[in-house]
Amino acid sequence: KTVDKSIYANNHTSVKQKKHYRKFIDWSLIPSKYRIKYQEPANDDHEGDPNLIKETKKALGPEISPLLVNDAQLAKSVPTYVLTVGHDRLRDEGFIYAGRLKRVGVKVVHNHYENTFHGSISLLYGLLSLDIAHEMVADLVRYIKENL
């Protein structure tokens, strides 16, 4: 069994962690057109793999997973730019993160680009260049100029 499959099977967290993190994931913050594929997480009542839990502990910390902090910690965030794309495993987390930030009073600009994919912002030049990448960078640069 690979680490990826173990994580997809939700074996990287204990039952206690699952209950703790669940309260930070508000599915209502995801636009309804994306919620149609929602499934309850697998193995919610399963204790998980102790070795994998240990290996992934840092990945669940606020530096890597800011979505998994309480509202008091989230409210200390600086004004934030969130970029999501239509074809991305992290899209829903982006919507939830932006929504939670707004809910606790953090100034948020959330730009969503429906018809592109994770990493497309890096395809600015060459054979694989995308017009949407230039649009995404222009929007980000505009945000930085207006907010620094």
Phi, psi and omega in degrees: 000130180276163177300317180305312181296324178293321178291315178300330178276004177065037179265008183263005178224152176278169177300318179299315178297317181302315179295320180295312183287332183306321184293345180269352184254096182261100184298338181292345179278352177270132177307141187303329181294340178265341183284352183296339181259012182297137174227141175301140179301145180286151172056039181297333181256013181263136185292339179087175182268113184305321179292318179292322177302316179296316181295326186262003184305313181295327181294340180264005179280167185296335180291327182256327183235070184296342177294336186265032176245160181286168184298325179298317177292319181297323181295342178278359182292149175283165174310139193231140173253123179244129179241124176234158178230158185296328184244087186198133176298337183263002183306308184297321177299324177297316177297316180295316180299311180299318180295318179293319178301313179300317183298329180264009173093009178279137177289124184228135166246121180241112176254127179245130180246102190295314192262044176213185191226165179306129177089355184295339178299337182274355183265068184271328187222163175092191183300328184260017183295147181234136176300322181298329178297318179294321177297317180296315179295317179300317178296319179295314179298318178300315179300314181299314180298322182281343188240003176254000000 
